[in-house]
C-alpha cells in the first residue's frame, strides 16, 4: 500500500479570448459596464470563472507523511536565518487568491522527454528525484502541469525536469486527465490549498465537465464547515468564518505569507493579474514557475501555523 501523502495544489487561469464568444455572450459578459475602464475590468474578471477561462497551470507538491518532520526542520532553519524576512510593499492583485467576493475592488542540465503519462514517466525515473532512496513514494515531488495551446490532445506531452521540478506541457484536456490520474494514484491523499474550496477545486471540476474529463475524486465533497481530506488554509486562518473586518478578517495570500515571516510568491514580478498577459505572450514556463512558488508558499504556511492552530 502506498504511503499516505499531502497533495498541495494551486492553479493559474488564463482568459479565453473575448472574441471567441458569441455576440449574445459578449454582451452578457460586459453588461452594466459603460466606460472603457469598466469594460476592461469586466474582461479581466473573466479569468476567474471556468466558463470564460482555461487552466493555464496546475502546480502540485506531493509530500509523504513521513517527510513532515524533515520539512518542518528545513523551514525553521530558513526562518532562523531570516531568509524569509521580506517586508517590501506590494500592490493589489486581481487573482483568485486575492479576490474577495464581498469586495471586487479589492537552466543548465535540463532533461527533456516525452511520454504518454507523467506518473508512469516519474515512476520509471525515480533516480532523478533522489539517488539515495529506494522508493519514489518517500520523496517530495514538485510538478507543474502546463497548458500549451500549440499542442493538441493527440500530441505527445513535453516533459522537462529541472532541478527538483517536473514540467509537463500538453493540451488542457490532457492536463486535466493527468491531474485526475495523479489524484487517483495517491488515493486517500490529504489535499491542501489556499482558497481551494472557493476557487481551485470548483474551477477544476467545471473545466473537467466542459472538456468531458471524468474526475477521480469529488473535490467539493462535504459541507462548508466539514469537508474531509482537504486542508484549506483560508478556512483555518479565519476559523471557517471569514469576514470583511475583525479577528477573522480575510486577507489575501500575499498578506498572510508576509505576516507569518515567509517570502511571498508575488515578490518576483508576477501575480495572478498578469497570468493572462503572460499566457498570450507564450510565457508558459514563467506562469508555471509562479504557480509552483504559490504551491511552495502554501506548504510553508501550513508548516508555519500547524503547531499553533488546531488543524484537522
Coordinates of C-alpha atoms in Angstrom, one line a residue:
X1 CA 0.0 0.0 0.0
X2 CA 1.3 3.4 -0.9
X3 CA 2.3 5.8 1.8
X4 CA -0.2 8.5 2.6
X5 CA 0.7 11.9 1.2
X6 CA -0.2 15.5 1.3
X7 CA -1.1 16.8 -2.2
X8 CA -0.7 20.6 -2.2
X9 CA -2.1 22.2 -5.2
X10 CA -2.8 25.6 -6.9
X11 CA -4.0 26.6 -10.3
X12 CA -3.4 29.6 -12.6
X13 CA -6.0 30.5 -15.1
X14 CA -6.0 32.4 -18.4
X15 CA -8.8 34.3 -20.0
X16 CA -10.4 32.6 -23.1
X17 CA -10.3 35.3 -25.8
X18 CA -13.4 37.6 -25.6
X19 CA -13.8 37.4 -29.4
X20 CA -14.3 33.6 -29.3
X21 CA -17.7 34.1 -27.6
X22 CA -21.0 34.7 -29.4
X23 CA -22.4 38.1 -29.7
X24 CA -25.0 37.4 -27.0
X25 CA -22.3 36.1 -24.7
X26 CA -20.1 39.1 -25.3
X27 CA -23.0 41.4 -24.5
X28 CA -23.7 39.5 -21.3
X29 CA -20.1 39.5 -20.2
X30 CA -19.8 43.3 -20.2
X31 CA -23.4 44.1 -19.3
X32 CA -23.6 47.1 -17.0
X33 CA -20.2 48.4 -17.9
X34 CA -20.2 51.9 -19.5
X35 CA -16.7 53.3 -19.7
X36 CA -13.7 51.6 -21.3
X37 CA -12.2 51.1 -17.9
X38 CA -15.3 49.3 -16.7
X39 CA -15.4 47.1 -19.8
X40 CA -11.7 46.1 -19.4
X41 CA -12.2 45.3 -15.8
X42 CA -15.2 43.0 -16.7
X43 CA -13.0 41.3 -19.3
X44 CA -10.2 40.9 -16.8
X45 CA -12.6 39.2 -14.3
X46 CA -13.3 36.6 -17.0
X47 CA -10.2 34.9 -15.8
X48 CA -11.8 34.0 -12.5
X49 CA -14.6 31.8 -13.9
X50 CA -14.4 28.3 -15.6
X51 CA -16.8 29.3 -18.3
X52 CA -14.7 32.1 -19.5
X53 CA -11.2 31.0 -18.6
X54 CA -8.9 27.9 -19.1
X55 CA -6.5 26.2 -16.8
X56 CA -3.1 27.6 -17.6
X57 CA -1.1 25.6 -14.9
X58 CA -1.8 23.2 -12.1
X59 CA 1.0 23.2 -9.6
X60 CA 1.4 20.3 -7.2
X61 CA 3.7 19.4 -4.3
X62 CA 3.4 15.8 -3.2
X63 CA 4.8 15.3 0.3
X64 CA 4.8 11.9 2.1
X65 CA 3.6 12.0 5.7
X66 CA 7.0 10.5 6.6
X67 CA 8.7 13.7 5.4
X68 CA 6.7 16.1 7.5
X69 CA 9.2 16.4 10.4
X70 CA 12.0 16.9 7.9
X71 CA 10.1 19.6 6.1
X72 CA 9.4 21.4 9.3
X73 CA 13.1 21.3 10.2
X74 CA 14.0 22.8 6.8
X75 CA 11.5 25.6 7.2
X76 CA 12.6 26.6 10.7
X77 CA 16.3 26.6 9.6
X78 CA 15.3 29.1 7.0
X79 CA 13.3 31.2 9.4
X80 CA 16.1 31.3 11.9
X81 CA 18.4 32.6 9.2
X82 CA 15.8 35.2 8.4
X83 CA 15.8 34.2 4.7
X84 CA 12.1 34.7 4.8
X85 CA 12.0 38.1 6.4
X86 CA 10.7 40.0 3.4
X87 CA 8.6 43.0 4.1
X88 CA 8.5 45.1 0.9
X89 CA 5.3 46.7 -0.2
X90 CA 3.1 45.2 -2.9
X91 CA 0.1 46.4 -4.9
X92 CA -3.3 44.9 -5.2
X93 CA -3.8 41.9 -7.5
X94 CA -6.8 40.6 -9.4
X95 CA -6.4 36.9 -9.0
X96 CA -8.3 34.1 -7.2
X97 CA -6.2 34.2 -4.0
X98 CA -6.6 37.9 -3.6
X99 CA -10.2 38.2 -4.9
X100 CA -12.8 38.9 -2.4
X101 CA -16.4 38.2 -3.4
X102 CA -17.6 40.8 -0.9
X103 CA -15.3 43.5 -2.3
X104 CA -14.5 43.2 -6.0
X105 CA -12.3 46.3 -5.8
X106 CA -10.2 44.9 -3.7
X107 CA 18.9 26.2 -16.6
X108 CA 21.7 24.0 -17.5
X109 CA 21.4 20.3 -17.3
X110 CA 17.8 20.2 -18.1
X111 CA 16.4 16.8 -19.1
X112 CA 13.6 16.8 -21.7
X113 CA 11.5 13.7 -22.5
X114 CA 8.1 12.9 -23.9
X115 CA 5.7 10.3 -22.5
X116 CA 2.0 9.3 -22.5
X117 CA 1.8 9.6 -18.7
X118 CA 3.6 11.9 -16.3
X119 CA 3.1 9.5 -13.4
X120 CA 4.4 6.5 -15.5
X121 CA 7.4 8.5 -16.5
X122 CA 8.1 9.7 -13.0
X123 CA 7.9 6.1 -11.6
X124 CA 10.4 5.0 -14.2
X125 CA 12.8 7.8 -13.4
X126 CA 13.0 7.5 -9.6
X127 CA 16.7 8.1 -9.7
X128 CA 16.2 11.6 -11.0
X129 CA 14.4 12.6 -7.8
X130 CA 16.7 11.1 -5.1
X131 CA 19.6 8.7 -5.8
X132 CA 19.7 7.7 -2.1
X133 CA 16.1 6.4 -1.8
X134 CA 14.7 3.1 -2.8
X135 CA 11.2 4.3 -3.5
X136 CA 9.7 7.3 -5.1
X137 CA 6.9 7.2 -2.5
X138 CA 9.3 8.6 0.1
X139 CA 10.4 11.6 -2.0
X140 CA 8.8 15.0 -2.1
X141 CA 7.9 15.9 -5.7
X142 CA 7.1 19.2 -7.4
X143 CA 5.1 19.1 -10.6
X144 CA 3.7 21.7 -12.9
X145 CA 1.0 20.7 -15.5
X146 CA 1.1 23.3 -18.2
X147 CA -1.3 24.2 -20.9
X148 CA 0.5 24.7 -24.3
X149 CA -2.1 25.8 -26.8
X150 CA 0.2 24.7 -29.7
X151 CA -0.3 21.1 -28.6
X152 CA -3.4 19.1 -29.4
X153 CA -5.0 16.2 -27.5
X154 CA -3.2 13.8 -29.9
X155 CA 0.2 15.3 -29.5
X156 CA 2.8 13.8 -27.2
X157 CA 3.3 15.9 -24.0
X158 CA 6.6 17.6 -23.5
X159 CA 8.2 16.8 -20.1
X160 CA 11.1 18.8 -18.8
X161 CA 12.9 18.1 -15.5
X162 CA 14.7 21.0 -13.9
X163 CA 16.3 20.6 -10.5
X164 CA 13.6 19.1 -8.3
X165 CA 10.7 20.2 -10.5
X166 CA 8.9 18.4 -13.4
X167 CA 7.2 20.5 -16.1
X168 CA 4.6 18.8 -18.2
X169 CA 3.3 20.6 -21.3
X170 CA 0.1 19.4 -23.1
X171 CA -3.4 20.4 -24.0
X172 CA -5.9 21.5 -21.4
X173 CA -7.9 18.2 -21.7
X174 CA -4.8 16.0 -21.2
X175 CA -3.6 18.4 -18.4
X176 CA -6.8 17.7 -16.5
X177 CA -6.7 14.0 -17.2
X178 CA -3.1 13.9 -15.8
X179 CA -4.2 15.8 -12.7
X180 CA -7.0 13.3 -12.0
X181 CA -4.7 10.3 -12.7
X182 CA -2.3 11.8 -10.1
X183 CA -5.1 12.2 -7.5
X184 CA -6.2 8.7 -8.2
X185 CA -2.6 7.4 -7.9
X186 CA -2.4 8.8 -4.4
X187 CA -5.8 7.6 -3.2
X188 CA -6.7 9.0 0.2
X189 CA -4.2 11.8 -0.1
X190 CA -4.9 14.9 2.0
X191 CA -5.4 17.8 -0.3
X192 CA -4.0 21.2 0.7
X193 CA -4.7 24.6 -0.8
X194 CA -5.3 28.3 -0.1
X195 CA -8.8 29.3 -1.0
X196 CA -9.0 26.0 -2.9
X197 CA -12.6 25.3 -1.8
X198 CA -13.8 28.6 -3.2
X199 CA -11.8 28.7 -6.4
X200 CA -9.3 26.0 -7.5
X201 CA -11.5 22.9 -6.7
X202 CA -14.8 24.1 -8.3
X203 CA -12.8 25.6 -11.3
X204 CA -11.2 22.2 -11.9
X205 CA -14.4 20.3 -11.6
X206 CA -16.3 22.6 -14.0
X207 CA -13.5 22.7 -16.6
X208 CA -13.3 18.9 -16.5
X209 CA -17.1 18.7 -17.2
X210 CA -16.8 21.2 -20.1
X211 CA -14.0 19.1 -21.6
X212 CA -15.6 15.8 -20.9
X213 CA -12.9 14.7 -18.4
X214 CA -14.2 12.5 -15.6
X215 CA -12.8 13.4 -12.1
X216 CA -11.4 10.6 -9.9
X217 CA -12.5 12.5 -6.8
X218 CA -15.1 15.0 -5.9
X219 CA -13.0 18.0 -4.8
X220 CA -16.2 19.7 -3.4
X221 CA -17.5 16.8 -1.2
X222 CA -18.6 17.7 2.3
X223 CA -20.1 20.9 3.5
X224 CA -18.7 24.5 4.1
X225 CA -17.8 23.7 7.6
X226 CA -17.0 20.0 7.4
X227 CA -15.1 18.5 4.4
X228 CA -12.8 15.5 4.6
X229 CA -9.2 15.1 3.5
X230 CA -8.7 18.7 2.4
X231 CA -7.0 21.4 4.4
X232 CA -7.9 24.9 3.0
X233 CA -5.7 27.3 4.8
X234 CA -8.0 30.3 4.3
X235 CA -10.6 28.4 6.4
X236 CA -8.1 27.5 9.1
X237 CA -6.9 31.1 9.3
X238 CA -10.4 32.5 9.6
X239 CA -11.8 29.7 11.7
X240 CA -14.3 28.9 8.9
X241 CA -15.9 32.4 9.5
X242 CA -14.3 34.8 7.0
X243 CA -15.3 38.4 7.5
X244 CA -14.5 41.7 6.0
X245 CA -13.4 43.0 9.4
X246 CA -12.4 41.9 12.9
X247 CA -10.4 39.0 14.2
X248 CA -11.5 36.7 11.3
X249 CA -10.9 39.3 8.6
X250 CA -9.9 37.6 5.4
X251 CA -6.6 38.8 3.9
X252 CA -5.0 37.8 0.6
X253 CA -2.3 35.2 0.3
X254 CA 0.5 37.8 -0.1
X255 CA -0.5 39.4 3.2
X256 CA -0.7 36.1 5.1
X257 CA 2.7 34.9 3.9
X258 CA 4.4 38.1 4.8
X259 CA 2.7 38.3 8.2
X260 CA 4.0 34.9 9.1
X261 CA 7.5 35.8 8.0
X262 CA 7.5 33.9 4.7
X263 CA 8.6 35.0 1.3
X264 CA 5.5 36.0 -0.8
X265 CA 5.2 34.1 -4.1
X266 CA 4.2 37.5 -5.5
X267 CA 7.6 39.0 -4.8
X268 CA 9.3 38.1 -8.2
X269 CA 7.4 40.4 -10.5
X270 CA 4.4 38.3 -11.4
X271 CA 1.0 37.9 -9.8
X272 CA -2.4 36.4 -10.8
X273 CA -3.4 39.6 -12.7
X274 CA -0.6 39.1 -15.2
X275 CA -1.2 35.4 -16.0
X276 CA -3.5 36.1 -18.9
X277 CA -1.0 38.6 -20.3
X278 CA 2.0 36.2 -19.9
X279 CA -0.1 33.4 -21.4
X280 CA -0.9 35.5 -24.6
X281 CA 2.9 36.1 -24.9
X282 CA 3.6 32.4 -24.7
X283 CA 5.4 32.6 -21.3
X284 CA 4.1 29.3 -20.1
X285 CA 7.2 28.4 -18.1
X286 CA 7.1 31.8 -16.3
X287 CA 3.5 31.1 -15.2
X288 CA 4.4 27.5 -14.1
X289 CA 7.3 28.8 -12.0
X290 CA 5.0 31.3 -10.4
X291 CA 2.4 28.6 -9.7
X292 CA 5.0 26.4 -8.1
X293 CA 6.0 29.3 -5.9
X294 CA 2.4 29.6 -4.8
X295 CA 2.3 25.9 -4.0
X296 CA 5.6 26.0 -2.1
X297 CA 4.4 29.0 -0.1
X298 CA 1.1 27.2 0.7
X299 CA 3.1 24.3 2.1
X300 CA 5.4 26.5 4.1
X301 CA 2.4 28.5 5.5
X302 CA 0.9 25.2 6.7
X303 CA 4.2 24.2 8.3
X304 CA 4.4 27.6 10.0
X305 CA 1.0 27.5 11.6
X306 CA 0.2 23.8 12.1
X307 CA 1.6 23.7 15.6
X308 CA -0.2 26.8 16.8
X309 CA -3.7 26.4 15.2
X310 CA -5.7 23.2 15.6
X311 CA -5.7 21.9 12.0
X312 CA -7.7 18.8 11.3

